[in-house]
Coordinates of C-alpha atoms (C1' of nucleotides) in Angstrom, one line a residue:
Chain A
X126 CA -73.8 27.3 11.7
X127 CA -71.4 29.0 14.2
X128 CA -73.4 30.8 16.8
X129 CA -72.7 34.6 16.7
X130 CA -71.8 36.5 19.8
X131 CA -75.0 38.4 21.0
X132 CA -74.9 42.1 20.4
X133 CA -76.8 43.0 23.6
X134 CA -75.3 42.6 27.0
X135 CA -78.4 41.0 28.6
X136 CA -78.3 38.4 25.9
X137 CA -74.7 37.7 26.5
X138 CA -75.4 37.2 30.2
X139 CA -78.3 34.9 29.5
X140 CA -76.1 32.8 27.2
X141 CA -73.6 32.6 29.9
X142 CA -76.1 31.6 32.6
X143 CA -77.5 29.0 30.2
X144 CA -74.0 27.6 29.6
X145 CA -73.4 27.3 33.3
X146 CA -76.7 25.6 33.9
X147 CA -76.2 23.3 31.0
X148 CA -72.8 22.3 32.1
X149 CA -74.0 21.5 35.6
X150 CA -77.0 19.5 34.3
X151 CA -75.0 17.6 31.7
X152 CA -72.3 16.6 34.1
X153 CA -74.8 15.6 36.7
X154 CA -77.1 13.5 34.6
X155 CA -75.7 13.2 31.1
X156 CA -76.2 14.9 27.8
X157 CA -79.9 14.0 27.7
X158 CA -80.7 16.3 30.6
X159 CA -84.0 18.1 30.0
X160 CA -83.5 21.5 28.4
X161 CA -86.5 22.9 30.2
X162 CA -84.8 22.3 33.5
X163 CA -81.6 24.0 32.2
X164 CA -83.6 27.0 31.1
X165 CA -85.4 27.2 34.5
X166 CA -82.1 27.1 36.4
X167 CA -80.8 29.8 34.1
X168 CA -83.9 31.9 35.0
X169 CA -85.0 32.0 31.4
X170 CA -87.6 30.4 29.1
X171 CA -86.8 27.5 26.8
X172 CA -87.4 29.7 23.8
X173 CA -84.4 31.8 24.8
X174 CA -82.3 28.7 25.1
X175 CA -83.2 27.7 21.5
X176 CA -82.6 31.3 20.3
X177 CA -79.1 31.1 21.5
X178 CA -78.1 27.5 20.7
X179 CA -80.5 26.3 18.1
X180 CA -80.6 22.7 19.2
X181 CA -79.6 20.5 22.1
X182 CA -76.5 19.6 20.1
X183 CA -75.6 23.3 19.7
X184 CA -75.7 23.7 23.5
X185 CA -73.7 20.5 23.9
X186 CA -71.1 21.9 21.5
X187 CA -71.1 25.1 23.4
X188 CA -70.1 23.6 26.8
X189 CA -68.8 20.1 26.5
X190 CA -65.8 20.2 24.2
X191 CA -63.7 22.2 26.7
X192 CA -64.5 19.8 29.6
X193 CA -64.0 16.7 27.6
X194 CA -60.8 17.9 26.1
X195 CA -59.5 18.7 29.6
X196 CA -60.4 15.3 30.9
X197 CA -58.8 13.5 28.0
X198 CA -55.7 15.7 28.2
X199 CA -55.2 14.9 31.8
X200 CA -55.6 11.2 31.1
X201 CA -53.2 11.4 28.1
X202 CA -50.7 13.2 30.3
X203 CA -50.8 10.6 33.0
X204 CA -50.5 7.9 30.4
X205 CA -47.6 9.4 28.5
X206 CA -45.6 9.7 31.8
X207 CA -45.4 5.9 31.9
X208 CA -42.2 4.1 31.0
X209 CA -43.3 1.5 28.5
X210 CA -45.6 1.4 25.5
X211 CA -47.7 -1.2 27.2
X212 CA -47.9 0.8 30.4
X213 CA -48.9 3.9 28.5
X214 CA -51.7 2.3 26.6
X215 CA -52.9 0.3 29.6
X216 CA -52.9 3.4 31.7
X217 CA -54.7 5.4 29.1
X218 CA -57.5 2.9 28.7
X219 CA -57.9 2.3 32.4
X220 CA -58.2 6.0 33.1
X221 CA -60.6 6.7 30.3
X222 CA -62.8 3.9 31.5
X223 CA -62.6 5.3 35.0
X224 CA -64.0 8.5 33.6
X225 CA -66.8 6.7 31.9
X226 CA -67.7 4.9 35.1
X227 CA -68.3 8.1 37.0
X228 CA -69.4 10.6 34.4
X229 CA -72.5 10.0 32.3
X230 CA -71.7 13.0 30.1
X231 CA -68.3 11.5 29.2
X232 CA -69.9 8.3 28.2
X233 CA -72.4 10.1 26.0
X234 CA -69.6 12.1 24.5
X235 CA -67.3 9.1 23.8
X236 CA -70.0 7.0 22.3
X237 CA -71.2 9.9 20.1
X238 CA -74.7 9.7 21.4
X239 CA -75.4 13.0 19.7
X240 CA -73.6 12.8 16.4
X241 CA -74.8 16.3 15.4
X242 CA -72.6 17.7 18.1
X243 CA -69.7 18.1 15.7
X244 CA -67.3 20.1 17.8
X245 CA -67.6 17.5 20.6
X246 CA -67.2 14.8 18.0
X247 CA -63.9 16.4 16.9
X248 CA -62.6 16.5 20.4
X249 CA -63.4 12.8 20.8
X250 CA -61.8 12.1 17.5
X251 CA -58.6 13.4 18.9
X252 CA -59.0 10.7 21.5
X253 CA -59.0 8.0 18.9
X254 CA -55.9 9.6 17.5
X255 CA -54.1 9.1 20.8
X256 CA -55.3 5.5 20.9
X257 CA -53.9 4.9 17.5
X258 CA -50.5 6.2 18.4
X259 CA -50.3 4.3 21.6
X260 CA -51.4 1.1 19.9
X261 CA -48.9 1.6 17.1
X262 CA -46.1 2.0 19.7
X263 CA -47.3 -1.0 21.7
X264 CA -47.4 -3.1 18.5
X265 CA -43.8 -2.0 17.6
X266 CA -42.5 -2.9 21.0
X267 CA -44.1 -6.3 20.6
X268 CA -46.0 -6.0 23.8
X269 CA -49.5 -5.7 22.3
X270 CA -50.8 -8.7 20.4
X271 CA -51.0 -8.1 16.6
X272 CA -54.6 -9.4 16.7
X273 CA -55.5 -6.5 18.8
X274 CA -56.1 -3.5 16.6
X275 CA -56.5 0.2 17.4
X276 CA -60.2 -0.2 16.4
X277 CA -60.5 -2.9 19.0
X278 CA -59.3 -0.6 21.7
X279 CA -61.6 2.1 20.5
X280 CA -64.5 -0.4 20.6
X281 CA -63.5 -1.4 24.0
X282 CA -63.7 2.1 25.2
X283 CA -67.0 2.6 23.4
X284 CA -68.3 -0.4 25.2
X285 CA -67.3 1.2 28.5
X286 CA -69.4 4.2 27.5
X287 CA -72.4 2.0 26.7
X288 CA -72.1 0.2 30.0
X289 CA -71.7 3.4 31.9
X290 CA -75.0 4.7 30.6
X291 CA -77.0 1.6 30.8
X292 CA -79.7 1.4 33.6
X293 CA -80.0 -0.2 35.9
X294 CA -76.3 -0.3 36.4
X295 CA -74.6 -3.6 36.7
X296 CA -71.2 -3.1 38.4
X297 CA -69.6 -6.3 37.1
X298 CA -69.0 -4.8 33.7
X299 CA -65.8 -3.2 34.7
X300 CA -64.1 -6.5 35.3
X301 CA -65.1 -7.7 31.9
X302 CA -63.6 -4.7 30.2
X303 CA -60.5 -5.0 32.2
X304 CA -60.2 -8.6 31.3
X305 CA -60.6 -7.9 27.6
X306 CA -57.8 -5.4 27.8
X307 CA -55.7 -7.7 29.9
X308 CA -56.0 -10.3 27.2
X309 CA -54.4 -8.0 24.7
X310 CA -50.8 -8.3 25.7
X311 CA -48.4 -10.9 24.4
X312 CA -46.9 -13.5 26.6
X313 CA -43.5 -11.9 26.2
X314 CA -43.7 -8.8 28.4
X315 CA -46.4 -10.3 30.5
X316 CA -46.9 -9.9 34.2
X317 CA -50.6 -10.4 34.2
X318 CA -52.1 -8.6 37.2
X319 CA -54.6 -10.7 39.0
X320 CA -58.2 -9.5 38.6
Chain B
X123 CA -101.1 -8.4 41.2
X124 CA -102.0 -11.3 38.8
X125 CA -104.2 -10.0 36.0
X126 CA -107.5 -11.8 36.0
X127 CA -109.0 -13.2 32.8
X128 CA -111.7 -10.8 31.5
X129 CA -115.3 -12.0 31.9
X130 CA -116.5 -10.5 28.7
X131 CA -115.6 -11.8 25.3
X132 CA -114.8 -8.4 23.7
X133 CA -112.5 -7.7 26.6
X134 CA -110.7 -11.0 26.0
X135 CA -110.3 -10.2 22.4
X136 CA -109.0 -6.8 23.0
X137 CA -106.5 -8.2 25.5
X138 CA -105.4 -10.6 22.8
X139 CA -105.1 -7.9 20.2
X140 CA -103.1 -5.8 22.6
X141 CA -100.8 -8.7 23.3
X142 CA -100.2 -9.3 19.7
X143 CA -99.5 -5.6 19.0
X144 CA -97.2 -5.4 22.0
X145 CA -95.2 -8.4 21.0
X146 CA -94.7 -7.0 17.6
X147 CA -93.7 -3.6 18.8
X148 CA -91.4 -4.9 21.5
X149 CA -89.6 -7.2 19.2
X150 CA -89.3 -4.6 16.6
X151 CA -88.0 -1.7 18.7
X152 CA -87.5 -2.9 22.3
X153 CA -89.4 -2.9 25.5
X154 CA -89.6 0.9 25.5
X155 CA -91.9 0.9 22.5
X156 CA -94.6 3.6 22.9
X157 CA -97.8 2.2 24.5
X158 CA -99.9 4.6 22.4
X159 CA -98.7 3.0 19.2
X160 CA -99.4 -0.4 20.6
X161 CA -103.0 0.6 21.5
X162 CA -103.5 2.1 18.1
X163 CA -102.4 -1.0 16.3
X164 CA -104.7 -3.0 18.5
X165 CA -107.5 -0.7 17.5
X166 CA -108.1 0.5 21.1
X167 CA -107.5 3.4 23.3
X168 CA -104.6 3.6 25.7
X169 CA -106.9 3.5 28.6
X170 CA -108.0 0.0 27.6
X171 CA -104.4 -1.1 27.6
X172 CA -103.9 0.2 31.1
X173 CA -107.1 -1.4 32.2
X174 CA -105.9 -4.7 31.1
X175 CA -102.2 -4.6 32.1
X176 CA -101.9 -1.9 34.6
X177 CA -98.4 -0.8 33.7
X178 CA -95.9 -1.2 30.9
X179 CA -94.2 -3.8 33.0
X180 CA -97.5 -5.7 33.3
X181 CA -97.8 -5.8 29.5
X182 CA -94.2 -6.8 29.2
X183 CA -94.8 -9.6 31.7
X184 CA -97.8 -10.7 29.7
X185 CA -96.0 -11.2 26.4
X186 CA -92.2 -11.4 26.8
X187 CA -91.5 -14.3 29.2
X188 CA -92.7 -16.9 26.7
X189 CA -90.6 -15.6 23.9
X190 CA -87.5 -15.1 26.0
X191 CA -87.9 -18.5 27.6
X192 CA -88.1 -20.0 24.1
X193 CA -85.1 -18.2 22.8
X194 CA -83.0 -19.2 25.8
X195 CA -84.3 -22.7 25.7
X196 CA -83.1 -23.0 22.1
X197 CA -79.7 -21.6 23.0
X198 CA -79.4 -23.9 26.0
X199 CA -80.3 -26.9 23.9
X200 CA -77.8 -26.1 21.2
X201 CA -75.1 -25.5 23.9
X202 CA -75.8 -28.7 25.8
X203 CA -75.5 -30.7 22.6
X204 CA -71.8 -29.8 22.6
X205 CA -69.2 -32.3 23.6
X206 CA -67.0 -30.5 26.2
X207 CA -67.8 -28.2 29.1
X208 CA -65.8 -25.5 27.4
X209 CA -67.6 -25.9 24.2
X210 CA -71.0 -25.9 26.0
X211 CA -70.2 -22.7 27.8
X212 CA -68.6 -21.1 24.8
X213 CA -71.5 -21.9 22.6
X214 CA -74.1 -20.8 25.1
X215 CA -72.4 -17.4 25.5
X216 CA -71.9 -16.9 21.8
X217 CA -75.5 -17.7 21.0
X218 CA -76.9 -15.5 23.7
X219 CA -74.9 -12.6 22.5
X220 CA -76.0 -13.3 19.0
X221 CA -79.5 -12.9 20.2
X222 CA -78.6 -9.6 21.9
X223 CA -77.1 -8.3 18.8
X224 CA -80.3 -8.7 16.8
X225 CA -83.1 -8.3 19.2
X226 CA -83.4 -5.1 21.3
X227 CA -86.1 -6.7 23.4
X228 CA -83.8 -9.5 24.4
X229 CA -81.2 -7.0 25.5
X230 CA -83.8 -5.1 27.5
X231 CA -84.9 -8.3 29.1
X232 CA -81.4 -9.6 29.9
X233 CA -80.2 -6.4 31.3
X234 CA -83.4 -6.1 33.4
X235 CA -84.2 -2.7 32.1
X236 CA -87.7 -2.9 33.6
X237 CA -87.0 -4.5 37.0
X238 CA -90.7 -4.4 37.9
X239 CA -91.4 -6.9 35.2
X240 CA -91.0 -9.7 37.7
X241 CA -92.1 -12.6 35.6
X242 CA -89.7 -11.7 32.9
X243 CA -87.1 -11.3 35.5
X244 CA -87.6 -14.8 36.7
X245 CA -87.2 -16.2 33.2
X246 CA -83.9 -14.4 32.9
X247 CA -82.9 -15.6 36.3
X248 CA -83.1 -19.1 34.9
X249 CA -80.6 -18.0 32.4
X250 CA -78.1 -17.1 35.1
X251 CA -78.8 -20.5 36.6
X252 CA -77.7 -22.2 33.4
X253 CA -74.6 -20.0 33.2
X254 CA -73.7 -21.1 36.8
X255 CA -74.0 -24.7 35.9
X256 CA -72.0 -24.4 32.7
X257 CA -69.4 -22.4 34.5
X258 CA -69.2 -25.0 37.3
X259 CA -68.6 -27.8 34.9
X260 CA -66.1 -25.8 32.9
X261 CA -64.2 -25.1 36.1
X262 CA -64.3 -28.7 37.1
X263 CA -62.9 -29.8 33.8
X264 CA -60.1 -27.4 34.2
X265 CA -60.9 -25.6 30.9
X266 CA -62.2 -22.4 32.4
X267 CA -59.7 -20.2 34.3
X268 CA -60.5 -20.1 38.0
X269 CA -60.3 -16.3 37.9
X270 CA -63.3 -16.3 35.6
X271 CA -66.4 -16.6 37.8
X272 CA -70.0 -17.2 36.8
X273 CA -70.6 -13.6 37.8
X274 CA -68.1 -12.6 35.2
X275 CA -69.9 -14.5 32.5
X276 CA -73.1 -12.9 33.6
X277 CA -71.6 -9.5 33.5
X278 CA -70.2 -10.2 30.1
X279 CA -73.6 -11.1 28.8
X280 CA -75.1 -8.0 30.5
X281 CA -72.5 -6.0 28.7
X282 CA -73.6 -7.4 25.4
X283 CA -77.2 -6.3 26.3
X284 CA -76.0 -2.8 27.1
X285 CA -74.0 -2.6 23.8
X286 CA -76.9 -4.0 21.8
X287 CA -79.2 -1.2 23.0
X288 CA -76.7 1.7 22.8
X289 CA -77.3 4.2 20.0
X290 CA -75.7 4.9 17.6
X291 CA -74.5 1.4 17.3
X292 CA -70.8 0.7 17.2
X293 CA -70.3 -2.7 15.5
X294 CA -66.9 -3.3 16.9
X295 CA -68.2 -4.2 20.4
X296 CA -68.8 -7.8 19.4
X297 CA -65.2 -8.5 18.9
X298 CA -64.4 -7.1 22.3
X299 CA -66.9 -9.3 24.0
X300 CA -65.7 -12.3 22.1
X301 CA -62.2 -11.5 23.1
X302 CA -63.1 -11.2 26.8
X303 CA -64.7 -14.6 26.6
X304 CA -61.8 -16.1 24.7
X305 CA -59.4 -15.0 27.4
X306 CA -61.3 -17.1 29.9
X307 CA -59.9 -20.4 29.0
X308 CA -56.8 -22.0 30.5
X309 CA -53.8 -22.7 28.3
X310 CA -54.4 -26.4 28.9
X311 CA -57.2 -27.2 26.5
X312 CA -56.5 -24.2 24.3
X313 CA -56.9 -24.0 20.6
X314 CA -57.5 -20.3 20.5
X315 CA -59.5 -19.5 17.4
X316 CA -58.2 -16.5 15.6
X317 CA -60.4 -13.4 15.9
Chain C
dA157 C1' -86.5 61.0 23.9
dA158 C1' -87.5 58.6 19.8
dT159 C1' -86.2 55.0 16.8
dT160 C1' -84.7 50.6 15.7
dA161 C1' -82.9 46.3 15.9
dA162 C1' -82.1 42.5 19.2
dA163 C1' -83.9 39.4 22.3
dT164 C1' -87.4 37.3 25.2
dT165 C1' -91.6 35.6 26.0
dG166 C1' -95.2 32.2 26.6
dA167 C1' -98.6 29.9 24.4
dG168 C1' -99.3 26.2 21.3
dG169 C1' -98.4 21.9 18.6
dC170 C1' -96.4 17.7 19.1
dT171 C1' -95.4 12.9 21.4
dG172 C1' -95.5 10.4 25.2
dT173 C1' -97.2 8.4 30.2
dC174 C1' -100.9 7.5 33.2
dT175 C1' -105.7 8.3 35.5
dC176 C1' -110.6 8.5 36.0
dA177 C1' -115.6 9.9 35.7
dA178 C1' -118.9 9.1 32.3
dA179 C1' -120.7 6.5 28.6
dT180 C1' -121.2 2.2 26.4
dT181 C1' -122.0 -2.6 25.9
dA182 C1' -122.0 -7.7 26.7
dA183 C1' -124.0 -11.1 29.7
dG184 C1' -127.5 -13.0 32.6
dC185 C1' -132.2 -13.2 34.2
dT186 C1' -137.2 -13.3 33.7
Chain D
dA186 C1' -137.2 -10.3 23.5
dG187 C1' -136.6 -6.9 27.0
dC188 C1' -134.4 -5.3 31.4
dT189 C1' -130.8 -4.9 34.6
dT190 C1' -126.4 -4.9 36.1
dA191 C1' -121.8 -5.2 36.1
dA192 C1' -117.8 -5.2 33.1
dT193 C1' -115.4 -2.6 29.9
dT194 C1' -114.2 1.2 27.0
dT195 C1' -113.7 5.7 26.2
dG196 C1' -111.6 10.2 25.6
dA197 C1' -110.5 14.1 27.9
dG198 C1' -107.2 15.9 31.1
dA199 C1' -102.9 16.4 34.0
dC200 C1' -98.2 16.0 33.5
dA201 C1' -93.4 16.2 31.4
dG202 C1' -90.6 16.6 27.3
dC203 C1' -89.2 18.8 22.6
dC204 C1' -89.3 22.6 19.6
dT205 C1' -91.5 26.9 17.1
dC206 C1' -93.0 31.5 16.3
dA207 C1' -95.9 35.8 16.4
dA208 C1' -96.2 39.3 19.6
dT209 C1' -94.1 41.9 23.0
dT210 C1' -90.4 43.8 25.7
dT211 C1' -86.0 45.9 26.1
dA212 C1' -81.2 47.5 25.2
dA213 C1' -78.5 50.2 22.2
dT214 C1' -78.1 54.0 19.1
dT215 C1' -78.9 58.5 17.1

DNA sequence: AATTAAATTGAGGCTGTCTCAAATTAAGCT
DNA sequence: AGCTTAATTTGAGACAGCCTCAATTTAATT
């Protein structure tokens, strides 16, 4: 299952060119970018692409996990720098959804549009881990309503992914997501920011 | 632009068979159902389909408006039977989203996935008209928060459409949508139903 | 330089969209 | 009933995708 490192130098170079082209294409238009175009940009035939990566999912797994992990790490870092559990969770969700709004590939990744891309799936899994922690803390501090579960937050983020990929785009969705999240806090620590 | 009624009987029959097949396919799998399959079921070549309807959007316009109008009418009727402005709006939204959950074609219609299907677009436009009325009433009665606009409700419904079409499906999205809607009411007339 | 294994090619099969010249066929007229 | 004509259907063909594989090319090794 794991792709072996090519023995020949030209093959290694081709793989590298394919990775570069794939990354560019995926980030530009999403994980459903045509493989033929990727091969063309890499200066190679599609057959070569399939030789190296087997399937679209293989190619996705070869280039996306690193990028997605980086993005999520940055978001987690920014969130964890906040002072309260509520602020941490709120910041995390807001920044992740910001990502989904601008990057189709991120949406595809988060909503597991290609479930066979297991490595990418694992990276996104870590994301839900972070959410669970942040939710646990926000529950303990009493800021997050008990009726709002970690699964709810995960669903909310997934929904952002679905919206980010839907065409034609309907800009209003962001407000709805923000509102759903805003409704999650208890009256206690509430300073509801106006939408 | 308007498709003329065929002069020959066989042509009229073919058009009818095509409409029937299209309706079935659209309802089963969404407005992106393959036109080849529709033609095959109708016992005709694709060329004939294009002769009659010109484009996919033409075919959509030929079969969907009636169905969608019917569904929305039923929902509107059920909603208007309710006793309070809040209940009317709430019921309307809930029932529309129920529709989106089960019928891919409805999602495609509501989110205007094929903007060129103008007749269908008009039908859905009426939908937003209803929303605006219900929202106006709910604002006047003081039950709906002022910060929640008709556009917000429309976006919320659109979001349901996007979620209903996204694959692989993530069942949790419904709760998020319901929650967003639940957060729209003022404390005044509130008997928040537990999620 | 010859051998061998690795890698690439590009054509071909598949599904799908959409078009159009040629062949077919229903309708209307005598 | 046959003839004519105009309406309609056909099916092949051009195009974009996905994916495969036998034949060929090419880098590495001896």
